[in-house]
Short mmCIF file of C-alpha atoms in Angstrom, two decimals:
data_model
loop_
_atom_site.label_atom_id
_atom_site.label_comp_id
_atom_site.label_asym_id
_atom_site.label_seq_id
_atom_site.Cartn_x
_atom_site.Cartn_y
_atom_site.Cartn_z
CA MET A 1 153.66 70.98 47.86
CA ALA A 2 150.81 70.13 45.53
CA VAL A 3 147.36 71.08 46.75
CA GLN A 4 145.77 67.96 48.23
CA LEU A 5 142.13 67.20 47.48
CA LYS A 6 140.01 66.75 50.59
CA ALA A 7 138.01 63.55 50.12
CA ALA A 8 134.48 63.73 51.43
CA ARG A 9 134.88 60.26 52.95
CA VAL A 10 137.70 57.88 53.76
CA ALA A 11 139.20 57.87 50.95
CA ALA A 12 131.65 52.49 28.18
CA VAL A 13 134.14 50.15 27.89
CA PRO A 14 136.60 52.47 26.12
CA ASP A 15 136.39 52.64 22.37
CA ILE A 16 139.58 54.62 21.98
CA ALA A 17 142.10 51.81 21.82
CA ALA A 18 142.72 52.36 18.13
CA GLN A 19 143.73 55.94 18.86
CA LEU A 20 146.35 54.99 21.42
CA ASP A 21 149.90 55.05 20.20
CA LEU A 22 151.47 55.37 23.59
CA ALA A 23 154.12 52.73 24.06
CA SER A 24 157.21 54.58 22.86
CA ALA A 25 156.31 57.84 24.57
CA CYS A 26 155.54 56.06 27.81
CA ILE A 27 158.76 54.09 27.82
CA ASN A 28 160.86 57.15 26.99
CA GLY A 29 159.37 59.18 29.81
CA ALA A 30 158.69 56.54 32.42
CA GLU A 31 162.15 56.30 33.96
CA SER A 32 162.44 59.98 34.78
CA VAL A 33 158.94 60.10 36.26
CA MET A 34 159.41 56.99 38.38
CA ALA A 35 162.98 57.59 39.52
CA ARG A 36 162.10 58.61 43.04
CA ASP A 37 159.79 55.60 43.46
CA ALA A 38 162.54 53.27 42.24
CA VAL A 39 164.98 54.65 44.76
CA ALA A 40 162.90 53.55 47.74
CA PRO A 41 159.83 51.39 48.11
CA ALA A 42 158.85 53.94 50.76
CA ALA A 43 156.81 55.54 48.00
CA ALA A 44 154.17 52.98 48.88
CA ALA A 45 152.96 55.57 51.41
CA ARG A 46 151.35 57.59 48.61
CA ALA A 47 148.18 59.51 49.35
CA PRO A 48 145.02 57.65 48.38
CA LEU A 49 143.74 58.26 44.86
CA VAL A 50 140.58 60.38 44.91
CA VAL A 51 137.73 58.94 42.82
CA ILE A 52 135.34 61.46 41.24
CA GLY A 53 132.07 60.35 39.66
CA HIS A 54 131.69 61.78 36.14
CA ARG A 55 128.37 63.63 35.92
CA GLY A 56 127.39 61.67 39.01
CA LYS A 57 127.43 57.93 38.51
CA GLY A 58 128.70 58.23 34.94
CA MET A 59 127.88 59.97 31.69
CA ASN A 60 125.11 58.69 29.42
CA ALA A 61 126.65 57.15 26.27
CA LEU A 62 123.32 56.48 24.59
CA ALA A 63 124.76 54.60 21.61
CA SER A 64 127.11 52.43 23.64
CA PRO A 65 126.45 48.69 23.89
CA ASP A 66 127.48 48.96 27.55
CA GLU A 67 124.23 49.24 29.50
CA ARG A 68 126.08 50.61 32.52
CA LEU A 69 126.41 53.91 30.65
CA ARG A 70 122.63 54.18 30.43
CA GLU A 71 121.90 53.11 33.98
CA VAL A 72 120.88 56.45 35.48
CA LYS A 73 120.31 59.95 34.09
CA GLU A 74 123.59 61.88 34.12
CA ASN A 75 123.86 65.22 35.93
CA SER A 76 120.81 64.48 38.06
CA ILE A 77 120.13 64.42 41.79
CA ARG A 78 119.52 60.68 41.54
CA SER A 79 122.84 60.09 39.79
CA PHE A 80 124.75 62.21 42.31
CA ASN A 81 123.25 60.40 45.28
CA GLU A 82 123.80 56.96 43.75
CA ALA A 83 127.47 57.86 43.25
CA ALA A 84 127.68 59.21 46.80
CA ARG A 85 126.49 55.87 48.14
CA VAL A 86 129.47 54.08 46.60
CA ALA A 87 132.13 53.71 49.28
CA GLY A 88 135.31 55.45 48.19
CA VAL A 89 133.80 58.21 46.04
CA GLY A 90 135.10 61.58 47.20
CA TYR A 91 133.46 63.92 44.69
CA VAL A 92 130.90 64.07 41.93
CA GLU A 93 131.66 66.14 38.84
CA PHE A 94 128.98 68.04 36.96
CA ASP A 95 128.53 70.79 34.37
CA VAL A 96 126.99 74.13 35.28
CA GLN A 97 125.50 76.63 32.85
CA VAL A 98 123.40 79.73 33.55
CA THR A 99 119.95 80.20 32.06
CA LYS A 100 118.82 83.32 30.25
CA ASP A 101 117.20 84.58 33.44
CA GLY A 102 120.33 84.02 35.53
CA CYS A 103 119.82 80.66 37.26
CA PRO A 104 122.73 78.18 37.43
CA VAL A 105 121.54 74.76 36.27
CA ILE A 106 123.26 71.42 35.70
CA PHE A 107 123.46 70.30 32.08
CA HIS A 108 126.33 69.25 29.83
CA ASP A 109 125.41 69.90 26.21
CA ASP A 110 125.40 73.27 24.45
CA PHE A 111 122.04 72.55 22.81
CA ILE A 112 118.90 70.79 23.97
CA PHE A 113 116.67 68.86 21.56
CA THR A 114 113.01 67.89 21.52
CA GLU A 115 110.41 66.61 19.07
CA GLN A 116 106.93 67.94 18.41
CA ASP A 117 104.51 66.88 15.69
CA GLY A 118 107.22 64.76 14.13
CA LYS A 119 109.67 67.65 13.86
CA ILE A 120 112.93 67.91 15.81
CA SER A 121 113.85 71.31 17.20
CA GLU A 122 116.86 72.58 19.11
CA GLN A 123 117.65 75.52 21.35
CA ARG A 124 120.84 76.77 22.85
CA MET A 125 120.86 75.89 26.52
CA THR A 126 121.77 79.40 27.68
CA ASP A 127 118.94 80.94 25.60
CA LEU A 128 116.35 79.16 27.76
CA ARG A 129 114.66 80.58 30.83
CA LEU A 130 114.67 78.38 33.93
CA ASP A 131 111.06 77.30 33.49
CA GLU A 132 111.73 76.36 29.87
CA PHE A 133 114.78 74.30 30.80
CA LEU A 134 112.91 72.43 33.51
CA SER A 135 110.05 71.64 31.13
CA TYR A 136 112.15 69.03 29.30
CA GLY A 137 112.12 65.38 30.31
CA PRO A 138 110.65 63.87 33.52
CA GLN A 139 108.85 66.32 35.81
CA LYS A 140 109.02 66.52 39.57
CA ASP A 141 105.28 67.13 39.56
CA GLN A 142 103.93 63.75 38.50
CA ALA A 143 100.79 65.43 37.18
CA LYS A 144 102.81 67.18 34.50
CA VAL A 145 104.22 65.71 31.30
CA GLY A 146 107.56 67.03 30.18
CA ARG A 147 108.61 67.78 26.64
CA PRO A 148 110.31 64.81 24.92
CA LEU A 149 114.06 64.95 25.49
CA LEU A 150 116.44 64.00 22.69
CA ARG A 151 120.22 64.11 22.41
CA LYS A 152 122.56 64.72 19.51
CA LEU A 153 125.41 62.22 19.31
CA LYS A 154 128.91 62.96 18.08
CA ASP A 155 128.13 61.22 14.77
CA GLY A 156 125.26 63.65 14.16
CA ARG A 157 122.38 61.30 14.99
CA ILE A 158 119.61 62.59 17.22
CA ILE A 159 118.01 59.93 19.41
CA GLY A 160 115.79 59.67 22.45
CA TRP A 161 117.52 60.24 25.78
CA ASP A 162 116.51 56.87 27.19
CA VAL A 163 118.02 55.56 30.43
CA ARG A 164 117.00 52.84 32.86
CA SER A 165 116.54 55.20 35.82
CA ASP A 166 115.41 58.65 34.70
CA ASP A 167 115.23 61.84 36.71
CA ALA A 168 114.26 65.50 36.33
CA PHE A 169 116.70 68.28 35.51
CA CYS A 170 118.00 70.21 38.51
CA THR A 171 119.47 73.54 39.50
CA LEU A 172 122.80 74.04 41.24
CA ARG A 173 120.97 75.11 44.38
CA GLU A 174 118.95 71.88 44.41
CA ALA A 175 122.17 69.88 44.12
CA PHE A 176 123.55 71.54 47.25
CA GLU A 177 120.27 71.00 49.09
CA ASP A 178 119.42 67.45 47.99
CA VAL A 179 122.72 65.60 47.47
CA ASP A 180 124.42 63.72 50.32
CA ALA A 181 126.52 66.33 52.12
CA ARG A 182 129.41 63.90 52.58
CA VAL A 183 130.36 64.01 48.90
CA GLY A 184 132.29 66.94 47.43
CA PHE A 185 131.37 68.83 44.25
CA ASN A 186 133.64 69.31 41.24
CA VAL A 187 131.79 72.15 39.52
CA GLU A 188 132.73 72.43 35.86
CA LEU A 189 132.10 75.91 34.51
CA LYS A 190 130.65 74.99 31.12
CA PHE A 191 131.08 77.22 28.06
CA ASP A 192 130.65 76.63 24.33
CA ASP A 193 133.97 76.01 22.55
CA ASP A 194 132.62 77.70 19.42
CA LEU A 195 131.77 81.03 21.06
CA VAL A 196 133.97 83.97 22.04
CA TYR A 197 133.17 85.36 25.47
CA GLN A 198 133.86 88.86 26.70
CA GLU A 199 135.00 89.38 30.28
CA GLU A 200 131.77 91.12 31.24
CA GLU A 201 129.72 88.12 30.10
CA LEU A 202 131.98 85.66 31.90
CA THR A 203 131.83 87.76 35.06
CA GLY A 204 128.04 87.75 35.06
CA VAL A 205 127.92 83.95 34.68
CA LEU A 206 130.49 83.33 37.39
CA HIS A 207 128.86 85.73 39.84
CA ALA A 208 125.55 83.88 39.44
CA ILE A 209 127.29 80.58 40.21
CA LEU A 210 129.28 81.95 43.12
CA LYS A 211 126.16 83.41 44.73
CA VAL A 212 124.64 79.92 44.94
CA VAL A 213 127.88 78.33 46.14
CA PHE A 214 128.52 80.88 48.87
CA GLU A 215 124.92 80.64 50.12
CA HIS A 216 124.51 76.85 50.03
CA ALA A 217 127.86 75.02 50.04
CA LYS A 218 128.28 75.17 53.82
CA ASP A 219 131.06 72.68 54.71
CA ARG A 220 130.87 70.67 51.49
CA PRO A 221 134.23 70.43 49.67
CA VAL A 222 134.02 72.27 46.32
CA ILE A 223 136.46 72.70 43.47
CA PHE A 224 135.87 74.62 40.25
CA SER A 225 137.19 73.61 36.84
CA SER A 226 136.85 74.83 33.27
CA PHE A 227 138.16 74.26 29.76
CA GLN A 228 137.65 77.99 29.15
CA PRO A 229 141.00 79.53 30.15
CA ASP A 230 139.65 83.02 30.80
CA ALA A 231 136.78 81.67 32.89
CA ALA A 232 139.19 79.65 35.04
CA LEU A 233 141.47 82.65 35.55
CA LEU A 234 138.56 84.94 36.32
CA MET A 235 137.05 82.53 38.82
CA ARG A 236 140.37 82.56 40.66
CA LYS A 237 140.32 86.36 40.75
CA LEU A 238 136.74 86.53 41.97
CA GLN A 239 137.27 84.25 44.97
CA ASP A 240 140.00 82.47 46.91
CA GLN A 241 137.88 80.18 49.09
CA TYR A 242 137.67 77.25 46.65
CA PRO A 243 140.40 75.75 44.42
CA VAL A 244 140.22 76.33 40.67
CA TYR A 245 141.50 73.75 38.18
CA PHE A 246 142.19 74.14 34.48
CA LEU A 247 140.70 71.44 32.25
CA THR A 248 142.74 70.47 29.21
CA ASN A 249 142.83 67.86 26.47
CA GLY A 250 146.60 68.08 26.84
CA GLY A 251 147.16 68.11 23.10
CA THR A 252 144.88 65.19 22.20
CA GLN A 253 142.83 67.82 20.36
CA ILE A 254 144.07 71.11 18.93
CA TYR A 255 142.32 74.44 19.47
CA ALA A 256 142.82 77.96 18.21
CA ASP A 257 143.65 79.02 21.76
CA ALA A 258 147.19 77.73 22.31
CA ARG A 259 146.66 77.67 26.07
CA ARG A 260 144.52 74.56 25.60
CA ASN A 261 146.94 72.54 23.49
CA SER A 262 149.44 70.95 25.89
CA LEU A 263 150.16 70.16 29.51
CA GLU A 264 153.08 72.58 29.35
CA GLU A 265 150.69 75.40 28.42
CA ALA A 266 148.32 74.29 31.17
CA VAL A 267 151.08 74.53 33.76
CA ARG A 268 152.06 77.96 32.46
CA LEU A 269 148.47 79.18 32.71
CA CYS A 270 148.04 77.83 36.24
CA ARG A 271 151.23 79.39 37.50
CA ALA A 272 150.45 82.76 35.92
CA GLY A 273 146.90 82.84 37.28
CA GLY A 274 147.40 81.23 40.67
CA LEU A 275 145.26 78.19 39.86
CA GLN A 276 145.61 75.15 42.09
CA GLY A 277 145.54 72.25 39.65
CA ILE A 278 145.04 70.65 36.24
CA VAL A 279 142.46 68.16 35.01
CA SER A 280 143.92 66.45 31.93
CA GLU A 281 142.64 63.93 29.43
CA ALA A 282 144.20 60.66 30.63
CA ARG A 283 145.69 59.90 27.21
CA ALA A 284 147.79 63.05 27.39
CA VAL A 285 149.38 61.84 30.62
CA PHE A 286 150.19 58.42 29.18
CA ARG A 287 151.67 59.96 26.05
CA HIS A 288 153.84 62.29 28.12
CA PRO A 289 154.32 60.72 31.56
CA SER A 290 157.25 63.04 32.28
CA ALA A 291 154.69 65.86 32.45
CA VAL A 292 153.52 64.49 35.82
CA ALA A 293 156.79 65.55 37.43
CA MET A 294 156.52 68.95 35.73
CA VAL A 295 153.03 69.49 37.15
CA LYS A 296 154.11 68.41 40.63
CA GLU A 297 157.20 70.61 40.57
CA ALA A 298 154.90 73.54 39.82
CA GLY A 299 153.07 72.80 43.07
CA LEU A 300 149.87 71.77 41.28
CA SER A 301 147.43 68.94 41.84
CA LEU A 302 146.77 66.64 38.86
CA LEU A 303 143.53 64.85 38.00
CA THR A 304 142.50 63.09 34.79
CA TYR A 305 139.29 62.35 32.92
CA GLY A 306 138.38 60.27 29.87
CA THR A 307 137.17 56.82 28.90
CA LEU A 308 140.59 55.35 29.63
CA ASN A 309 139.77 55.94 33.29
CA ASN A 310 137.20 53.14 33.07
CA VAL A 311 140.08 50.64 32.78
CA PRO A 312 141.35 49.61 36.25
CA GLU A 313 144.87 48.89 34.97
CA ALA A 314 145.12 52.39 33.50
CA VAL A 315 143.89 53.93 36.75
CA TYR A 316 146.43 51.89 38.69
CA MET A 317 149.26 53.16 36.51
CA GLN A 318 148.17 56.72 37.17
CA HIS A 319 148.24 56.02 40.89
CA LEU A 320 151.79 54.73 40.54
CA ILE A 321 153.05 57.77 38.65
CA GLY A 322 151.66 60.17 41.21
CA LEU A 323 148.25 61.44 40.12
CA ASP A 324 145.90 62.80 42.77
CA GLY A 325 142.56 61.70 41.37
CA VAL A 326 140.55 60.29 38.47
CA ILE A 327 137.14 61.21 37.07
CA VAL A 328 135.35 58.02 36.09
CA ASP A 329 132.09 56.73 34.59
CA LEU A 330 132.14 53.18 35.95
CA VAL A 331 132.05 54.40 39.51
CA GLN A 332 131.45 51.11 41.31
CA GLU A 333 133.97 49.13 39.27
CA ILE A 334 136.77 51.69 39.57
CA THR A 335 136.26 52.38 43.28
CA ASP A 336 136.38 48.62 43.90
CA ALA A 337 139.66 48.44 42.00
CA VAL A 338 141.09 51.52 43.73
CA SER A 339 140.25 50.10 47.14
CA GLU A 340 142.61 47.22 46.41
CA PHE A 341 145.65 49.30 45.55
CA ALA A 342 144.90 52.42 47.60
CA ALA A 343 144.50 50.53 50.86
CA VAL A 344 147.81 51.91 52.14
CA VAL A 345 147.10 53.70 55.39
CA ALA A 346 150.34 54.57 57.16
CA PRO A 347 153.69 53.12 58.24
CA VAL A 348 153.41 50.93 61.32
CA PRO A 349 154.21 53.05 64.43
CA GLY A 350 157.44 52.35 66.23
CA HIS A 351 159.56 51.57 63.19
CA GLU A 352 162.40 54.04 63.17
CA ASP A 353 164.97 51.98 61.31
CA GLY A 354 164.12 53.41 57.92
CA GLN A 355 162.13 50.35 56.86
CA VAL A 356 159.00 51.66 55.23
CA GLY A 357 156.19 50.00 53.34
CA ARG A 358 154.56 47.88 56.04
CA LEU A 359 150.84 48.48 56.05
CA GLU A 360 148.29 48.81 58.84
CA LEU A 361 145.24 47.21 57.23
CA ASP A 362 141.76 46.47 58.52
CA ARG A 363 142.22 43.13 60.29
CA ALA A 364 138.76 42.01 59.21
CA ALA A 365 139.59 42.46 55.55
CA PRO A 366 141.70 40.13 53.42
CA ALA A 367 145.35 41.11 53.54
CA LYS A 368 146.20 43.24 50.51
CA THR A 369 149.27 45.24 49.73
CA THR A 370 150.20 47.69 47.05
CA PRO A 371 152.96 46.03 45.02
CA TYR A 372 156.19 47.81 44.28
CA PHE A 373 157.43 47.91 40.70
CA SER A 374 160.90 48.54 39.34
CA GLN A 375 161.54 51.02 36.51
CA ARG A 376 161.69 48.15 34.02
CA GLU A 377 158.38 46.74 35.25
CA ILE A 378 156.77 50.18 35.08
CA SER A 379 157.92 50.58 31.48
CA PHE A 380 156.54 47.16 30.63
CA LEU A 381 153.16 47.94 32.18
CA LEU A 382 152.94 51.27 30.39
CA ARG A 383 153.65 49.49 27.12
CA LEU A 384 151.00 46.92 27.95
CA ILE A 385 148.17 49.38 28.59
CA PRO A 386 147.01 49.69 24.94
CA GLU A 387 146.68 45.88 24.85
CA LEU A 388 144.74 45.91 28.11
CA VAL A 389 142.36 48.55 26.74
CA GLN A 390 141.68 46.45 23.65
#
């Protein structure tokens, strides 16, 4: 049985369409993945899809024309709590790094940028002491003025980190103390892809993180995840209280470490190291939908991330093919969509004649059902997704 995520509660418009060449792969693999669903509409009793807020209420895409991606400062207490207030959000995901003086803090990028006297400077995040890190951007003490905060975009431009609702940087401990206790934490163990880490260094980082988690998590659901294979494996060895997931691009990007280059390699790593699940780029799943069955047969949970998860139709297809959860930026929009197709509660009691699929819905809500699709309809919808994204 795949490990089930425990939801804390009941329950950029993508610019990648030109990169999607999914139709043939989806059609070729769809029938084998959906066979059991086609046999019996009873599959309508799927577990609800867990919605996870990416960096809180969504990452900051500062160059995007979509203002929703600049609504609130990512990886901040404010962003986490705004996501937690959205009905249907089970977890918030965030990136944890450890400062030079050993404090786990929440920040995504490898480098932090500022400007002084007209000159832009950068420092590696992990080379900063805690007080230096906290000196950037808005300050909790209103009497203080923080250092200007800039961000380097993927195209090389460095621009001001301007959002509608700003907030100060925070530590991992502050997140446990100040974020709504009903929402779970997906703690990404963040490491630089361009650096080689020795086991001793990884151990020191993970111990610092675990100390905070063990002291402050209390009953909050927590899962760990990492793109760094050795960090994920080591975290599993260091503790068995919280699930550990391996993050992978699933072959949408190629790395020197072969363990990162396919869902097959991800499954192999998880099985060898006793990890509980995989977090894959959504495109990898649509390119190879038969991999879903492979992951499930290995007893693993499967989540996805990526801008494709901001498209309700794409999220719905993932629900149909058996995924456990999605990490999303457009938290409100996707949870609203998920509530429509994940409203399946349970078979109506007293029906023992094998007829399954009747739903017990909230009587006060409009009647909604999760539609059942044949194999041919599934194949058609999978082929249609690139058009929907455009």
